[in-house]
XYZ file of C-alpha atoms in Angstrom:
706
model
C 146.585 104.250 156.713
C 144.575 107.672 156.407
C 145.779 111.460 157.902
C 141.902 112.545 160.643
C 141.400 115.257 162.323
C 139.043 115.541 165.807
C 138.426 118.422 166.533
C 136.982 119.303 170.375
C 135.957 121.697 172.259
C 138.895 124.675 173.260
C 140.355 122.967 176.464
C 140.117 119.194 176.334
C 142.642 118.392 172.687
C 144.978 117.005 175.881
C 141.806 114.079 176.429
C 141.002 114.207 173.192
C 145.258 112.812 172.133
C 145.214 110.249 175.959
C 141.426 109.144 174.080
C 142.848 108.647 170.219
C 146.098 106.793 171.485
C 144.367 104.254 173.695
C 142.251 103.752 170.897
C 144.420 102.721 168.665
C 145.442 106.152 167.299
C 149.277 107.282 165.808
C 151.143 109.932 165.623
C 148.460 112.087 167.425
C 149.503 115.455 167.286
C 147.753 118.607 169.066
C 146.321 121.458 167.607
C 144.013 124.394 168.489
C 140.592 123.269 169.462
C 140.942 119.664 167.608
C 144.272 116.558 167.675
C 145.777 115.270 164.106
C 146.302 111.968 164.201
C 146.604 108.390 161.333
C 144.445 105.723 161.481
C 143.793 102.799 159.486
C 140.599 101.330 158.611
C 139.538 100.257 161.545
C 140.915 102.326 163.878
C 139.299 104.924 161.797
C 135.595 103.579 163.103
C 136.652 103.296 166.664
C 137.659 106.226 166.777
C 134.116 107.702 165.170
C 131.706 104.630 167.457
C 134.185 105.723 170.817
C 135.949 108.861 171.033
C 133.724 110.197 173.614
C 135.079 113.989 173.634
C 135.243 114.291 169.728
C 132.884 116.874 167.801
C 134.079 115.826 164.488
C 136.584 113.587 163.361
C 137.548 115.039 159.459
C 138.814 112.946 156.927
C 141.078 115.586 154.665
C 140.628 115.413 150.050
C 142.344 118.323 149.234
C 144.715 121.441 149.529
C 145.305 123.944 147.916
C 146.488 127.325 147.861
C 144.441 129.853 146.339
C 145.184 133.741 145.235
C 141.473 134.319 143.893
C 137.835 133.540 144.143
C 138.763 131.206 140.588
C 141.352 129.620 141.608
C 138.748 127.709 144.512
C 136.693 127.054 141.691
C 138.953 125.299 139.586
C 140.919 123.774 141.853
C 137.697 122.172 143.795
C 135.967 120.937 140.653
C 139.586 119.225 138.883
C 138.972 117.181 142.627
C 137.518 113.957 141.455
C 134.040 113.812 143.369
C 132.183 111.235 142.124
C 134.600 108.974 143.509
C 134.167 110.762 146.925
C 130.133 109.774 146.600
C 126.915 109.622 144.750
C 125.379 112.395 141.967
C 122.433 110.687 144.216
C 123.786 111.715 147.481
C 122.409 115.094 149.119
C 125.402 117.114 150.669
C 126.109 120.561 151.849
C 129.558 122.590 152.290
C 130.394 124.269 155.729
C 132.900 126.901 154.993
C 135.291 128.567 157.944
C 137.727 131.621 157.193
C 137.889 134.694 154.616
C 140.458 136.616 153.032
C 140.812 139.645 150.604
C 138.933 137.783 147.297
C 136.909 135.515 149.827
C 134.897 138.311 151.963
C 132.362 136.047 153.395
C 132.325 132.448 154.379
C 128.401 132.383 152.367
C 129.724 132.878 149.355
C 133.266 130.493 149.244
C 130.529 127.691 150.079
C 128.903 129.137 146.957
C 131.837 128.764 145.153
C 132.581 125.294 146.446
C 129.134 124.304 145.270
C 129.210 125.377 141.962
C 132.334 123.089 141.072
C 131.117 119.826 142.669
C 128.187 120.315 140.922
C 129.810 120.980 137.926
C 132.163 118.242 137.943
C 128.460 115.600 138.592
C 127.804 117.478 135.155
C 130.386 117.148 133.467
C 130.531 113.340 134.360
C 127.567 112.281 134.746
C 125.251 114.384 133.297
C 123.247 114.940 136.962
C 123.231 117.111 139.811
C 123.937 116.374 143.304
C 121.063 118.437 145.152
C 122.161 120.479 148.167
C 120.288 120.078 151.662
C 120.275 122.030 154.309
C 119.042 119.506 156.838
C 120.199 116.207 156.384
C 122.108 116.007 153.829
C 123.882 112.786 153.000
C 127.677 113.976 153.188
C 129.042 117.481 154.846
C 132.432 118.786 152.982
C 134.456 121.221 155.594
C 136.712 124.404 153.835
C 139.032 125.933 156.365
C 140.457 129.050 154.773
C 143.103 130.590 156.213
C 145.248 133.405 154.415
C 146.011 131.856 151.274
C 145.848 127.868 151.851
C 142.327 125.963 151.707
C 141.667 122.722 153.536
C 138.601 120.450 152.406
C 137.717 117.492 154.314
C 134.777 114.895 154.385
C 132.493 114.885 157.472
C 132.404 111.661 158.268
C 131.310 111.727 161.724
C 127.775 113.798 159.827
C 126.335 115.096 162.920
C 128.030 115.948 165.259
C 129.412 113.289 167.724
C 128.308 114.855 170.902
C 124.973 114.004 169.794
C 125.057 110.546 171.108
C 120.809 109.912 169.990
C 120.139 109.163 173.441
C 119.379 112.507 174.697
C 115.746 113.436 173.613
C 114.659 116.554 175.752
C 117.399 118.648 178.250
C 117.255 120.947 181.086
C 117.656 124.596 180.590
C 121.225 124.924 180.291
C 122.508 121.309 179.302
C 125.977 119.931 179.110
C 126.986 119.067 175.829
C 127.669 114.809 175.926
C 131.447 115.622 174.975
C 131.847 117.503 177.475
C 129.731 116.614 180.583
C 132.539 113.099 179.301
C 135.225 114.752 178.974
C 134.549 116.715 183.571
C 133.555 113.076 184.290
C 137.278 112.016 183.062
C 138.943 114.935 184.874
C 136.637 114.446 187.752
C 139.492 111.541 188.997
C 135.892 109.574 188.990
C 137.111 105.420 189.194
C 133.962 103.627 187.810
C 133.956 101.190 191.704
C 132.783 104.444 193.249
C 129.145 105.407 194.224
C 128.486 108.522 191.675
C 125.844 111.412 192.681
C 124.733 114.239 191.260
C 122.947 116.421 193.629
C 121.739 118.649 190.751
C 121.156 116.082 187.849
C 119.180 118.488 184.962
C 118.654 115.934 182.028
C 120.741 113.419 183.332
C 123.867 113.786 181.220
C 126.599 113.888 183.667
C 125.231 110.865 185.298
C 123.869 109.225 181.781
C 127.711 109.564 179.978
C 129.256 107.907 183.609
C 127.502 104.984 183.608
C 128.013 104.470 180.020
C 131.620 104.639 180.301
C 131.393 102.115 183.241
C 129.492 100.193 181.305
C 131.456 99.424 178.080
C 128.671 101.005 176.285
C 130.317 102.953 173.262
C 129.126 106.822 173.402
C 128.446 106.315 169.188
C 125.991 103.160 169.662
C 122.852 104.521 169.449
C 123.312 106.763 166.754
C 121.649 106.515 163.563
C 122.832 108.264 160.851
C 126.717 108.374 159.803
C 128.247 111.036 157.581
C 130.262 108.171 156.059
C 127.505 106.236 155.256
C 127.050 108.079 151.895
C 130.629 107.851 151.146
C 132.495 105.983 148.731
C 135.508 104.130 151.177
C 132.566 103.143 153.524
C 133.294 99.805 154.120
C 130.189 97.946 155.758
C 131.042 94.770 156.711
C 134.444 95.428 159.057
C 132.089 98.849 160.504
C 128.783 95.800 161.152
C 132.390 93.722 162.832
C 133.249 96.534 164.792
C 129.602 97.251 166.251
C 128.783 93.448 166.480
C 131.954 93.905 168.881
C 131.510 96.802 170.597
C 127.958 95.241 171.916
C 129.230 91.665 172.628
C 131.436 93.886 175.051
C 128.688 95.333 176.822
C 128.972 94.658 181.024
C 126.156 96.627 183.292
C 127.834 98.454 185.944
C 126.813 97.035 189.686
C 128.129 100.946 190.531
C 126.075 103.022 192.233
C 124.511 106.105 190.318
C 121.763 108.682 191.739
C 120.530 112.012 190.314
C 118.913 114.186 192.282
C 116.931 117.527 191.854
C 114.273 119.804 192.589
C 111.829 119.778 189.316
C 110.157 117.096 188.368
C 109.452 117.858 185.129
C 113.322 117.531 184.357
C 113.653 114.969 186.446
C 111.034 112.534 183.871
C 113.272 113.714 181.466
C 115.766 112.356 182.586
C 114.410 109.130 183.084
C 113.241 109.001 179.808
C 117.178 109.754 178.581
C 118.433 106.856 180.309
C 116.312 105.080 178.836
C 117.498 105.323 175.657
C 120.924 105.396 176.510
C 120.082 101.247 178.397
C 121.128 102.947 181.851
C 117.391 103.272 183.096
C 118.050 100.637 185.524
C 120.959 101.539 186.814
C 120.775 105.633 187.175
C 118.534 106.158 190.579
C 116.384 109.907 190.067
C 114.839 110.768 193.101
C 112.920 114.786 193.665
C 115.135 116.316 196.597
C 116.000 120.379 196.600
C 120.273 120.419 197.057
C 119.945 123.033 200.373
C 118.465 119.516 201.649
C 120.905 117.162 200.633
C 121.589 114.507 202.853
C 124.232 111.218 201.681
C 121.863 108.327 200.140
C 124.844 106.149 201.036
C 125.442 106.934 204.569
C 127.243 103.674 205.464
C 129.945 104.013 202.537
C 132.811 105.783 203.530
C 133.980 107.144 199.592
C 132.250 107.714 196.773
C 131.810 110.535 193.860
C 129.887 113.729 193.723
C 129.923 115.454 190.217
C 127.431 118.164 189.091
C 127.148 120.863 187.000
C 125.616 123.513 189.633
C 123.525 126.539 187.545
C 125.358 129.795 187.801
C 123.992 132.939 186.373
C 124.536 136.128 184.594
C 121.903 138.372 185.780
C 122.971 140.553 188.974
C 119.564 139.581 190.050
C 120.025 135.322 190.183
C 123.893 135.375 192.345
C 121.480 136.141 196.089
C 119.661 132.842 194.800
C 122.779 131.531 192.980
C 124.844 132.065 196.569
C 122.870 130.907 198.919
C 122.703 127.548 196.860
C 126.378 126.874 196.705
C 126.753 128.346 200.132
C 124.458 125.266 201.076
C 125.252 122.777 199.022
C 128.695 123.626 200.970
C 127.354 123.161 203.648
C 125.039 120.231 203.535
C 128.847 118.623 201.592
C 130.616 118.813 204.725
C 128.663 117.442 206.801
C 127.305 114.287 205.285
C 130.185 113.326 202.975
C 132.870 113.279 204.948
C 135.769 110.910 203.037
C 133.817 111.263 199.365
C 134.942 113.663 196.685
C 133.470 116.466 194.629
C 133.514 117.675 191.357
C 131.811 120.855 190.478
C 132.437 122.656 186.766
C 130.940 125.769 186.243
C 130.903 129.009 184.469
C 131.394 131.424 187.552
C 133.603 130.500 189.818
C 133.936 132.800 192.866
C 130.241 130.840 193.293
C 131.918 128.195 193.725
C 134.015 129.739 196.998
C 131.122 130.287 198.024
C 131.605 126.151 198.639
C 133.780 127.486 200.958
C 136.466 124.449 200.823
C 139.745 124.518 199.332
C 140.048 122.567 196.269
C 142.694 119.840 195.058
C 143.297 120.813 190.913
C 141.351 123.084 188.565
C 140.520 122.906 185.469
C 139.928 125.503 183.130
C 137.231 124.764 180.367
C 134.974 126.944 177.442
C 130.969 125.423 177.763
C 130.383 127.638 173.953
C 131.493 130.472 174.778
C 131.909 130.413 178.444
C 134.896 130.351 179.432
C 134.135 127.433 182.352
C 136.444 126.524 184.945
C 136.022 122.351 186.655
C 137.105 122.006 190.607
C 137.670 118.994 193.214
C 137.896 119.090 195.953
C 138.331 116.181 199.161
C 135.907 116.076 201.711
C 138.075 115.784 204.848
C 136.899 113.487 207.410
C 135.122 115.268 210.229
C 135.904 114.754 214.015
C 133.717 113.013 216.616
C 133.008 115.512 218.210
C 132.389 117.905 215.522
C 128.404 118.513 215.382
C 127.185 121.110 213.724
C 129.274 122.814 210.600
C 130.676 125.981 210.558
C 130.450 128.701 208.301
C 133.191 130.786 207.828
C 132.469 134.398 206.124
C 135.287 135.562 203.824
C 134.232 138.963 204.983
C 134.476 139.633 208.558
C 135.118 142.415 209.208
C 131.584 143.094 207.204
C 129.991 140.874 208.955
C 130.927 141.979 212.684
C 130.058 145.718 211.603
C 126.584 143.887 210.426
C 126.007 142.129 212.963
C 126.808 144.735 215.311
C 124.494 147.135 212.914
C 121.622 144.419 213.778
C 121.765 143.989 216.831
C 121.073 148.471 217.721
C 118.453 149.163 215.112
C 116.273 146.477 215.503
C 115.834 147.329 219.109
C 114.911 150.911 217.839
C 113.010 149.888 214.636
C 111.249 148.056 217.470
C 110.200 150.721 219.194
C 109.956 153.402 216.715
C 107.192 151.595 214.995
C 109.253 151.475 212.022
C 108.949 148.776 209.003
C 111.498 149.674 207.046
C 114.640 150.641 207.843
C 119.104 150.973 206.506
C 121.254 148.008 208.525
C 123.854 149.229 207.182
C 125.301 152.172 204.538
C 128.804 151.646 203.191
C 130.007 151.666 206.702
C 133.259 150.064 205.794
C 134.730 151.819 202.837
C 136.102 148.923 200.943
C 132.429 146.748 201.167
C 130.191 150.087 199.419
C 127.438 149.324 199.691
C 123.841 150.185 201.365
C 121.623 147.647 203.122
C 117.967 148.088 203.142
C 115.156 146.334 205.325
C 111.544 146.113 204.519
C 109.873 144.411 206.554
C 111.169 140.822 206.269
C 113.026 141.527 202.771
C 116.637 142.903 202.284
C 118.111 145.323 199.992
C 121.083 145.107 198.508
C 122.688 148.150 196.521
C 125.515 148.171 194.793
C 127.062 151.474 194.644
C 129.317 151.103 191.399
C 132.438 150.680 191.523
C 135.603 152.914 189.831
C 136.273 152.246 186.339
C 139.866 151.389 187.446
C 138.859 148.928 189.706
C 139.550 144.778 188.569
C 136.326 143.441 187.782
C 136.612 140.309 188.935
C 138.118 141.555 192.464
C 134.342 143.800 192.571
C 132.553 141.099 191.367
C 133.803 138.505 194.325
C 133.891 141.555 196.930
C 130.047 141.751 196.354
C 129.575 137.822 196.585
C 130.978 137.592 199.911
C 128.931 140.562 200.798
C 125.725 138.751 199.847
C 127.263 135.368 201.595
C 127.711 137.781 204.610
C 124.446 138.924 204.923
C 122.372 136.460 204.014
C 124.129 134.809 207.152
C 124.029 137.430 209.643
C 120.539 138.995 208.709
C 119.135 134.839 208.459
C 118.092 135.175 205.547
C 116.471 132.562 202.254
C 117.667 133.382 198.949
C 114.334 134.851 198.082
C 114.326 137.094 200.862
C 117.292 139.248 200.006
C 117.108 141.688 196.287
C 120.464 142.965 195.080
C 120.461 146.129 192.870
C 123.162 148.880 190.953
C 122.679 152.244 191.832
C 125.433 154.579 189.926
C 124.540 158.156 188.283
C 121.631 158.183 186.333
C 120.288 160.773 183.331
C 117.719 161.206 181.536
C 114.992 158.358 181.212
C 117.321 156.084 183.492
C 116.092 157.776 186.430
C 112.845 155.938 186.296
C 113.829 153.371 185.111
C 112.270 150.199 185.438
C 114.259 146.830 186.273
C 111.567 144.007 186.123
C 108.123 143.161 185.711
C 107.266 141.003 189.147
C 104.499 143.192 190.131
C 105.401 141.884 193.429
C 103.347 145.010 196.078
C 103.012 145.108 199.473
C 102.790 146.669 202.163
C 104.344 147.933 204.933
C 103.870 150.577 208.060
C 105.396 153.664 209.416
C 105.096 156.436 212.417
C 101.244 156.452 213.343
C 99.405 160.220 213.164
C 96.483 160.903 214.093
C 96.165 158.061 216.061
C 96.276 155.706 212.443
C 99.616 154.170 211.464
C 101.017 155.351 207.801
C 100.840 152.822 205.450
C 102.548 152.351 201.907
C 102.776 149.903 198.787
C 106.691 149.014 197.692
C 108.080 147.867 194.946
C 111.794 146.033 195.901
C 112.092 144.068 192.537
C 111.248 146.345 189.704
C 112.554 149.620 190.690
C 116.144 150.577 191.518
C 114.584 152.688 193.858
C 111.166 151.236 196.637
C 108.675 153.568 196.604
C 109.854 154.599 199.963
C 112.630 157.063 200.344
C 114.136 156.080 203.695
C 115.978 159.290 205.019
C 113.151 161.545 204.622
C 111.277 159.449 207.256
C 111.295 162.163 209.679
C 110.337 165.014 207.307
C 107.686 163.219 206.514
C 107.096 162.820 210.521
C 107.887 166.355 210.723
C 104.768 167.100 207.846
C 102.453 165.413 209.720
C 102.799 166.930 212.481
C 102.000 170.459 210.897
C 99.535 170.118 207.932
C 96.165 170.377 210.132
C 93.920 172.425 208.107
C 95.937 173.095 206.245
C 96.664 173.281 202.216
C 99.242 171.551 201.354
C 101.739 170.618 198.576
C 103.913 168.450 197.167
C 106.627 168.916 194.643
C 108.125 166.075 192.542
C 105.986 164.002 194.602
C 107.191 160.497 193.895
C 104.697 157.608 195.268
C 103.141 160.189 197.399
C 104.203 159.947 201.134
C 105.048 162.700 202.012
C 101.561 163.538 200.364
C 99.829 160.551 202.787
C 101.198 161.577 206.564
C 100.062 165.642 205.570
C 95.772 163.539 205.298
C 96.378 161.526 208.293
C 97.583 164.720 210.120
C 94.527 166.843 209.001
C 94.831 168.827 206.064
C 92.302 170.612 204.179
C 93.393 170.039 201.263
C 96.097 168.586 199.640
C 97.646 168.849 195.783
C 100.167 165.852 194.311
C 102.865 166.817 191.671
C 104.419 164.688 189.610
C 105.989 164.218 185.627
C 105.617 160.210 185.265
C 101.704 158.385 184.928
C 103.369 155.702 186.761
C 104.190 157.312 190.867
C 101.019 159.381 190.144
C 98.812 156.092 190.305
C 101.068 154.531 193.078
C 100.394 157.739 194.940
C 96.862 156.925 193.738
C 96.881 153.791 195.865
C 98.874 155.550 198.065
C 96.084 157.613 199.159
C 93.767 155.603 198.629
C 95.388 152.861 201.114
C 95.082 155.045 203.916
C 91.991 155.917 203.156
C 92.372 159.597 201.996
C 89.708 159.780 198.707
C 87.776 162.087 197.088
C 88.317 166.339 195.448
C 90.547 167.480 198.246
C 92.941 164.782 197.710
C 94.057 166.448 194.432
C 96.907 164.022 192.181
C 98.237 166.441 188.773
C 100.371 164.678 186.645
C 102.865 167.967 185.290
C 105.814 169.109 184.723
C 106.637 170.632 188.675
C 108.796 173.037 187.386
C 106.073 174.300 184.712
C 103.092 173.585 187.322
C 105.310 176.088 189.533
C 105.542 178.477 186.906
C 102.150 178.564 185.479
C 99.970 177.978 188.996
C 97.383 180.667 190.959
C 96.850 178.360 193.621
C 97.734 179.420 197.161
C 99.027 177.249 200.146
C 100.089 176.862 203.482
C 102.354 174.247 203.797
C 105.147 173.097 200.529
C 107.269 170.427 200.278
C 109.233 169.865 196.952
C 111.970 167.337 197.247
C 113.431 167.975 193.586
C 116.404 166.132 191.580
C 120.117 166.678 191.955
C 120.393 167.026 188.193
C 117.677 166.362 185.864
C 117.630 166.439 181.870
C 114.437 164.261 181.026
C 113.311 164.814 177.619
C 110.054 165.956 179.079
C 110.966 168.373 180.199
C 112.626 171.545 178.037
C 115.621 172.722 180.183
C 118.100 171.131 182.339
C 117.733 171.583 185.873
C 120.110 171.833 188.301
C 119.484 172.019 191.929
C 122.571 173.617 192.873
C 122.350 176.574 190.088
C 118.333 177.318 190.049
C 117.380 176.641 193.141
C 117.231 180.270 193.727
C 114.291 180.130 191.098
C 112.635 177.716 192.533
C 112.378 179.576 195.823
C 110.809 182.570 193.369
C 108.036 180.478 192.088
C 107.955 178.716 195.596
C 107.271 182.464 197.138
C 104.557 183.118 194.946
C 102.372 179.657 195.773
C 103.083 180.609 199.752
C 100.442 182.307 201.561
C 102.102 184.977 203.665
C 102.421 182.206 206.898
C 102.866 179.417 205.076
C 106.248 177.510 205.030
C 107.650 175.329 202.861
C 109.583 172.549 203.963
C 112.981 171.954 201.271
C 114.918 169.302 200.768
C 117.490 167.640 198.022
C 120.181 164.892 198.077
C 122.550 166.953 196.406
C 125.949 166.163 198.301
C 127.363 169.782 199.707
C 124.405 171.300 199.505
C 124.264 175.412 200.321
C 121.988 178.257 199.839
C 122.800 180.774 198.562
C 121.929 183.319 201.508
C 122.298 186.466 199.589
C 119.779 185.331 196.983
C 117.357 184.504 199.649
C 117.654 187.742 201.539
C 116.832 189.790 197.645
C 114.314 186.901 197.141
C 112.799 187.974 201.243
C 113.022 184.654 202.536
C 113.909 183.314 205.639
C 116.027 179.283 205.610
C 116.321 177.403 208.833
C 118.876 174.443 208.343
C 116.680 171.546 209.748
C 119.330 168.500 208.204
C 119.404 166.716 211.357
C 116.569 167.084 213.062
C 115.828 165.127 209.920
C 118.348 162.311 210.278
C 117.284 159.157 212.405
C 119.575 156.744 213.851
C 119.630 154.404 210.604
C 121.198 157.920 208.653
C 123.148 159.511 211.630
C 126.847 158.710 210.145
C 125.564 159.369 206.632
C 125.723 162.777 207.221
C 125.173 163.689 203.199
C 122.340 161.591 202.578
C 120.067 164.708 202.445
C 119.975 168.407 203.293
C 117.141 169.590 204.088
C 115.563 173.269 205.404
C 112.260 175.539 206.015
C 111.947 177.996 203.920
C 109.008 181.238 204.843
C 108.478 184.936 204.192
C 110.695 186.930 206.702
């Protein structure tokens, strides 16, 4: 009997123990990341050929304590390496662990390599070669405190590499993890099996091999024990012959769907290499249109590893996918069973199904969960699926807002408006419509709020929004809004360059047109809450010289130009936004020398400009410490200095429209009196119906000379 260790993915140790016992292993003991077991020579080879769950099977060579790097060298040197492999075989050392004198794994591997080479040199006068790629022999060294365990890797390459998978999709499952998912699902080998998002086909191929009694190691060309001097080729060939003779091709239906033709082709090639191509039917189908390929079958199994994303921008699409999957499964697969493996458990909640069992596992570094479901049989009277929305209060409020605001927006000829603005404190998001696109802006949660709870609530919001507003996944955009600092104020989020035109109030008989981009920037190019202020500018600008400071994308300038302004001057520090403003002006037919665009620090422009204007619109940031500004700017602290500079540029009968987003902003009445400026708070007049609930979205003043 030989003492061996089989390693596996974290969380699969118990399954591996049962598998090894079934193969014939004795004295199986679970350890973290694997199982210790005893095996005779036949069981050793059987475990290598037949284990679907093990990653590697190691044969311990020696175990010893060390107290210096010299001890490590000496103990390894004293092993009879010529009894283990021949000098003409290449080898490699895999070293894991550190301590006070072995400070890194590379150094530990180097000491062991030197000891082995020197041992061969003494006994044979020859030196074996080291090969990092495809070595004949792999030696594993594990250092824990001062204890070293040396083992021979009998597997060679990891056992999950069955030899059939030539190409994979974007996020492939390892074959041994796929086999574990199959086992944990409870699938029986005579049950029809469907994977509606099969990717490169690994789950179906592993299941077909199980059902057909095909050993997982059958197609491997190279093994770690081939160069081991203890290798018994006669016994190995007998075991291989028996395994091939006992293969019995399954008659169970195996069906794989995917919406990517190229991935399906890879799946077909993989199945062909595995010898199960004739057992699996692959077809092109989108999971949102999933139907039952065996409608007369009252029982079957669905097993899948749906996509899950790390980036926020992918969540609306993923939530839509999982919601659609849940609906289609409940509608079309009554009486079947379902097992899904995912790295995002919250996404599985979008199925609106209750799991009977769940298991934890690791997929590489990612914590994952597998959930098993029984799909309830539908009553004959039930004709359509009922979608349940977890965030019912939020959904009801959004539905109510939609009914009111859609009618109002239509009458106002508006294509962009706010549908929801943190109406319910526990659902702290803003939802804006831009034509057929909807943007959800999540306000960053306080650090003391459980991130899991925050994420689950966001999933509920996205799910409910898509349902209430009847959106497809590509119509919904998700952003997270938090306090911005420095260059973050203009941080680019993407590179999609997905600009499209929207309309606002008509001025001078013409609709205003603006380019918006809802994906690439935190802001979209159009501040919706300034809509009425822009309209007011259009109505006041005829025959006047107009100045737009902190102009952003120049939307106020467009209103002034269409309203008949004599000249317009648009000033902003960002070249990107000035180019955007230029595009907006040209779209509305506002070209020529009378429409100036100036890239400059607006505060510096104010201090140095000698120009005079009849109408000035200024919407400064609440706070700025941009590297392109010499000093910080705080609108509450610095607004009197701002007004003094504006007064110098304002003609005697001119008007300033001063807006900002500082909550609780207060105009310094005494300071304004000293500047001989009058002001009128017109905030309420600039809040349209979609912003009436949020009185502090901005404040707005008319300022004139006394």
